Coordinates of C-alpha atoms in Angstrom, one line a residue:
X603 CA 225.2 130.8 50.0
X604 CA 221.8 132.1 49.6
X605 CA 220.3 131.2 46.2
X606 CA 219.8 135.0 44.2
X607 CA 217.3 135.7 41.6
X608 CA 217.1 138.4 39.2
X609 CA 213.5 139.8 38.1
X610 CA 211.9 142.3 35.8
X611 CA 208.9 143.9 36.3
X612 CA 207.2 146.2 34.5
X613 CA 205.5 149.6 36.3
X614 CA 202.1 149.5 36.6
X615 CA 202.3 153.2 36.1
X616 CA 204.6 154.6 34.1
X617 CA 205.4 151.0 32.4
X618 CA 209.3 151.0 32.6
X619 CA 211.1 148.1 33.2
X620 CA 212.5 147.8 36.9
X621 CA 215.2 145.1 37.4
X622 CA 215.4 144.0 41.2
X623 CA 216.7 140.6 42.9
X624 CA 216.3 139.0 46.1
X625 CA 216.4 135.9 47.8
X626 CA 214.3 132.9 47.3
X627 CA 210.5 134.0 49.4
X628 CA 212.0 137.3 50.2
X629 CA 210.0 139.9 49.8
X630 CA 211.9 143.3 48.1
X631 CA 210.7 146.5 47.9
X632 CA 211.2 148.6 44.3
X633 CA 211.2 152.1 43.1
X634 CA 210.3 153.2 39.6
X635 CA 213.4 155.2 37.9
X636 CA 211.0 157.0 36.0
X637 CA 207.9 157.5 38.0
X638 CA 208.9 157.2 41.3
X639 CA 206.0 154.1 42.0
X640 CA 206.7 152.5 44.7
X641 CA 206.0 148.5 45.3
X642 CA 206.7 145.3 46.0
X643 CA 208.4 142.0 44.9
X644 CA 207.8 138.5 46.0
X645 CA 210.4 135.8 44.9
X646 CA 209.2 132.1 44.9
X647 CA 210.0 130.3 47.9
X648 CA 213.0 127.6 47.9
X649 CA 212.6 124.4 46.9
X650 CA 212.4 120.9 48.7
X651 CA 215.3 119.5 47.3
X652 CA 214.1 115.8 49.4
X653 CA 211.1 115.8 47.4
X654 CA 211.3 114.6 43.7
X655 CA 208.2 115.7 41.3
X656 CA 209.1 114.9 38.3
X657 CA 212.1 112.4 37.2
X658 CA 213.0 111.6 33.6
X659 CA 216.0 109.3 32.5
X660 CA 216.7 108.9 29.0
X661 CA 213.5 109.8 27.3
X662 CA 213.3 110.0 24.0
X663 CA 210.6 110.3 21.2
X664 CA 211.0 109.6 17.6
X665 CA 208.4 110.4 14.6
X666 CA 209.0 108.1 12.0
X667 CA 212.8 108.6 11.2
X668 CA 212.9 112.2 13.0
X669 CA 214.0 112.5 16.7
X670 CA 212.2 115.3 18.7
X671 CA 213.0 114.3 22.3
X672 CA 216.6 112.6 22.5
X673 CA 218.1 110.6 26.1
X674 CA 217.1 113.1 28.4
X675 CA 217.5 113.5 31.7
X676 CA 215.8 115.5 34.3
X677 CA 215.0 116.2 37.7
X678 CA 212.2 118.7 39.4
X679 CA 211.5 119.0 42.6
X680 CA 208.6 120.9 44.6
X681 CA 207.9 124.6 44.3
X682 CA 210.2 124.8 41.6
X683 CA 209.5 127.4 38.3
X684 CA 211.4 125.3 35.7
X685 CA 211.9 126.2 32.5
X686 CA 212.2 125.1 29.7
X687 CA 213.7 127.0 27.3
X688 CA 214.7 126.6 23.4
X689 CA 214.0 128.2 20.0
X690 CA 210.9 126.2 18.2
X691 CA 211.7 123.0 17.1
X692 CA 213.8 121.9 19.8
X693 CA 211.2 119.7 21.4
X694 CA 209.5 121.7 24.5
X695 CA 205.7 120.8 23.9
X696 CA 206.9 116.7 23.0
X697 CA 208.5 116.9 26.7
X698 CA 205.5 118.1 27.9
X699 CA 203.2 116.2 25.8
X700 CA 204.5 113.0 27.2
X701 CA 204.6 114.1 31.0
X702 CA 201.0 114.9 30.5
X703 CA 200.1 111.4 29.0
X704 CA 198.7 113.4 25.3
X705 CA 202.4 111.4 23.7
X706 CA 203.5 108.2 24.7
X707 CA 207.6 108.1 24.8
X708 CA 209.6 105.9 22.6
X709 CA 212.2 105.0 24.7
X710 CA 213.2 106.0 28.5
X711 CA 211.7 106.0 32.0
X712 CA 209.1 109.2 33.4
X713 CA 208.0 109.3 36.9
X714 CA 205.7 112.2 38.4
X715 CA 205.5 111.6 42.7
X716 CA 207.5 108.7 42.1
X717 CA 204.7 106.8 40.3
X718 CA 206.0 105.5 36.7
X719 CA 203.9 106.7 33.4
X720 CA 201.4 106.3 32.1
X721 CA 199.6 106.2 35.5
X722 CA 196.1 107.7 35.5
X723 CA 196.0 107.8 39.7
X724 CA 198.6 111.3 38.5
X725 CA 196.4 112.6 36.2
X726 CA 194.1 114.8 38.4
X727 CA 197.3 116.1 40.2
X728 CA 198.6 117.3 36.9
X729 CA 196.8 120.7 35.3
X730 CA 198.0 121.5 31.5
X731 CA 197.2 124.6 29.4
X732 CA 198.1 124.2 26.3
X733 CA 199.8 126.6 23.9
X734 CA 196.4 126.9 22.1
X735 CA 193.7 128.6 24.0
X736 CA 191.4 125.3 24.9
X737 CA 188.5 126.6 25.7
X738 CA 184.6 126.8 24.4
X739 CA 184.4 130.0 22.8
X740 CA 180.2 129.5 22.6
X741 CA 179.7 129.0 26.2
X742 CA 180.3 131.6 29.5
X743 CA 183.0 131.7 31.5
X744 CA 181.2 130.0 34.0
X745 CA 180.1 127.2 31.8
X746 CA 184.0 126.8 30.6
X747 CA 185.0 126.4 34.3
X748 CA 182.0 124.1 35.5
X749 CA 182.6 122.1 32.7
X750 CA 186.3 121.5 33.0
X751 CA 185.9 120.9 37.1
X752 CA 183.4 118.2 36.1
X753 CA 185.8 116.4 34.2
X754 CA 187.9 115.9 37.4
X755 CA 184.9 114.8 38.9
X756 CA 184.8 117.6 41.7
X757 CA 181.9 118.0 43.8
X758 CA 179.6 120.6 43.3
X759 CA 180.3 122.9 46.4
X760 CA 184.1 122.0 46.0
X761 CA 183.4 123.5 42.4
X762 CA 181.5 126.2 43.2
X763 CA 183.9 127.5 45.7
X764 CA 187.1 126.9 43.3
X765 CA 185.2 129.0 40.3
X766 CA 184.7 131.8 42.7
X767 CA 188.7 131.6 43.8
X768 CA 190.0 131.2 40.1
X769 CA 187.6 134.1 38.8
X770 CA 189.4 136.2 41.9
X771 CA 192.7 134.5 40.8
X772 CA 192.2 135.6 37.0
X773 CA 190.5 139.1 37.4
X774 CA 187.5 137.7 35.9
X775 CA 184.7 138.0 38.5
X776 CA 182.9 140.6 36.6
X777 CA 182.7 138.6 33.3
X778 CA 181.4 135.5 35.0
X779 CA 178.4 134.9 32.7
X780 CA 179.6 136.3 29.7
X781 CA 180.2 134.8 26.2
X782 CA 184.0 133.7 26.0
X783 CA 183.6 134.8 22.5
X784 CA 182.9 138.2 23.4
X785 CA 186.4 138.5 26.0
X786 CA 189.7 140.1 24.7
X787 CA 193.0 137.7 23.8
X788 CA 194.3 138.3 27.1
X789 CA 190.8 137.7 29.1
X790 CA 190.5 134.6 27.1
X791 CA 194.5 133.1 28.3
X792 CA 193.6 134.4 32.0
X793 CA 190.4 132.1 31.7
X794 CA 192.3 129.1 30.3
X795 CA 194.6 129.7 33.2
X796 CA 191.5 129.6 35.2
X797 CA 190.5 125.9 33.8
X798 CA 193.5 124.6 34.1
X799 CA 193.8 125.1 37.7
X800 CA 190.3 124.5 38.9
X801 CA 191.0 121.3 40.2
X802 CA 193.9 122.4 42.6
X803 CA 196.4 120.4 40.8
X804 CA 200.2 120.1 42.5
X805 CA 201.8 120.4 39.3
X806 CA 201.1 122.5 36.4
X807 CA 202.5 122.1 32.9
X808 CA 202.3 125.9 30.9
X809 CA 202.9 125.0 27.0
X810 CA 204.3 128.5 25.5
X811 CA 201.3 130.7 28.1
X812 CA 202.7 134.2 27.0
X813 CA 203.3 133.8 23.4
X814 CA 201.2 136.6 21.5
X815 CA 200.5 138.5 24.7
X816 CA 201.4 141.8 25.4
X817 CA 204.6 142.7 27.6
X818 CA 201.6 144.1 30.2
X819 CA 200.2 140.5 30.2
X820 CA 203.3 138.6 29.8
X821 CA 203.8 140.5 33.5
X822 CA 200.9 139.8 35.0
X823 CA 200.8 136.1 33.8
X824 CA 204.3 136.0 35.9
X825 CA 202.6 137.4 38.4
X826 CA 199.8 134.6 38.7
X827 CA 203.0 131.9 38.0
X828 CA 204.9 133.1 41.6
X829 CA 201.4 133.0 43.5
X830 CA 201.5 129.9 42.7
X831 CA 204.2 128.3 43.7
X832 CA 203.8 130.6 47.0
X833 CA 200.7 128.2 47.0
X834 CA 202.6 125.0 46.8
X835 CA 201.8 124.0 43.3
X836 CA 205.3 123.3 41.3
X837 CA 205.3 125.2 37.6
X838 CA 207.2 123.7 34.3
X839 CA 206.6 126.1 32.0
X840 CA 208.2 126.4 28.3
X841 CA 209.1 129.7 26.3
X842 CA 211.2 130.4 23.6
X843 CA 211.7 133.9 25.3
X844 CA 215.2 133.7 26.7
X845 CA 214.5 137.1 29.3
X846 CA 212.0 135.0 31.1
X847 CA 214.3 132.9 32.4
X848 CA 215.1 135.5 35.0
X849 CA 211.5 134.3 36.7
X850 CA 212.4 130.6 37.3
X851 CA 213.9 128.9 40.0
X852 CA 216.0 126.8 37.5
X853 CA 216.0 126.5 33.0
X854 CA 216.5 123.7 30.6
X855 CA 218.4 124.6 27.5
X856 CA 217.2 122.6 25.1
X857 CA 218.4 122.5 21.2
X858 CA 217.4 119.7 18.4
X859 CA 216.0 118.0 21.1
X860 CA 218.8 117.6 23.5
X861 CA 219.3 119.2 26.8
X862 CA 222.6 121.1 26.3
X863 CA 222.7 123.3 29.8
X864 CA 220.7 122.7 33.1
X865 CA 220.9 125.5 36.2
X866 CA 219.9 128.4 37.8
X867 CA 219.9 131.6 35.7
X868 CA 222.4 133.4 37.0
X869 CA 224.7 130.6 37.1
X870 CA 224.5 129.7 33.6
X871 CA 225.2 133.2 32.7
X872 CA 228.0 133.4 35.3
X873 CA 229.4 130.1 33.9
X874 CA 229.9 132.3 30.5
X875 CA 230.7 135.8 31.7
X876 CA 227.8 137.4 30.3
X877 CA 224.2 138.8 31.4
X878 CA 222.6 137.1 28.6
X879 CA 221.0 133.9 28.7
X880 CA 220.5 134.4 24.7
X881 CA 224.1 134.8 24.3
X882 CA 224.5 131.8 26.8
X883 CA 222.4 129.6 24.8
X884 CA 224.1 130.3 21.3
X885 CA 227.5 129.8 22.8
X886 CA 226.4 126.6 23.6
X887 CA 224.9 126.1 20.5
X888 CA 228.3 126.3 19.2
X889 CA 227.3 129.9 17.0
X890 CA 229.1 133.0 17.5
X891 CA 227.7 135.7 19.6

């Protein structure tokens, strides 16, 4: 059975909403209701279900006497989108924190490419943008980016050919030497995007990336996110927007920090006989739709 996903994309003209779905790497061609725009959709290409990134048995993480992250269990493998979806609170940045090596767990076992954490020979395979912009609003773009790609130690023509791809990646060639200070909300998330794939990582942790974004961003940040995986780099990304999930290859439902559903979109709404994953995740929850 081919695996189906369902995706919304916004016009670039007219801006309505056009749903589509396809298979996974098909590419599917899409006509505006409205405007009559014609373009194109690429899904993510399918997984290697051999390869393991990321394995997690019964990790937990406990504050003092309050639980954030409770016996989870969790599998990823490469050139998968997965999210990780839940309302705040229900322990998304702690899971990420501790894959990243920023939290150390309190109980339970984390491998990424089968190495066991903490392990710094993963770190500079791992890139993580934080839900907070982190980068150095005093200095240029350029400055931002040189100085992050020196952190990973990268070589200065391997650096100066990865700021020129990222600034082509981001839509940022033209701002190269300016202030960050002096870019827009959404120029400044493209460039942290930028930094936190400079150093080619494999897999890339995205901590809440379109919060406070507008739906036009939120689109285009989706964009970047399929390219890529169509690249080879596997995505976990977290959100507290349940109409997001239509974008990932597989979601997480997590609630009081417990994982209460795991699968493909569509199947999880399926499983409940509805075309929310909102209403999926409060039937779950045990509320009433």
């Amino acid at each position: 059975m081919p695996n189906i996903l369902e995706k919304q994309v916004r016009c670039p003209t007219c801006k309505t909403v056009i749903s589509c779905s396809g298979s996974l790497g098909e590419i599917v061609r899409i006509t505006c209701p409205s405007c009559g725009f014609l373009g194109k959709v690429t899904f993510p290409q399918a997984h290697d279900s051999s390869i393991k990134v990321i394995e997690i048995q019964h990790l937990t993480k406990t504050f003092g006497k309050f639980t954030a992250v409770q016996d989870l269990d969790l599998t990823v493998y490469v050139g998968e989108i997965y999210g990780l979806l839940g309302p705040n609170g229900s322990g998304k940045t702690t899971i990420i924190k501790m894959l990243s090596g920023l939290l150390k767990p309190t109980a339970g076992l984390a491998k990424i490419f089968g190495n066991t954490l903490p392990c710094k020979s993963v770190m500079n395979t791992i890139g993580y943008m934080p839900q907070e912009t982190a980068i150095y609003l005093d200095n240029t773009v350029h400055e931002n980016l040189s100085f992050f790609g020196r952190v990973y130690g990268m070589s200065k023509e391997h650096l100066e050919r990865r700021e020129q791809e990222m600034l082509q990646f981001v839509d940022l060639s033209g701002w190269r030497d300016a202030l960050v200070s002096t870019l827009s909300g959404g120029m400044k998330h493209r460039l942290s995007l930028a930094c936190t794939l400079i150093h080619e990582p494999t897999l890339v942790f995205l901590d809440e990336p379109t919060v406070g974004v507008d739906p036009e961003l939120r689109a285009t940040f989706w964009g970047y996110f399929e390219n890529m995986v169509q690249k080879g780099i596997t995505v976990i990304i977290t959100t507290h927007y349940m109409d997001e999930a239509s974008h990932c290859t597989r979601v997480g439902l997590l609630r009081q920090g417990k994982l209460i559903a795991e699968g493909r979109p569509q199947d999880l709404k399926k499983s409940m006989r509805t075309t929310s994953l909102e209403d999926v995740f409060l039937a779950l929850a045990g509320r009433k739709i």
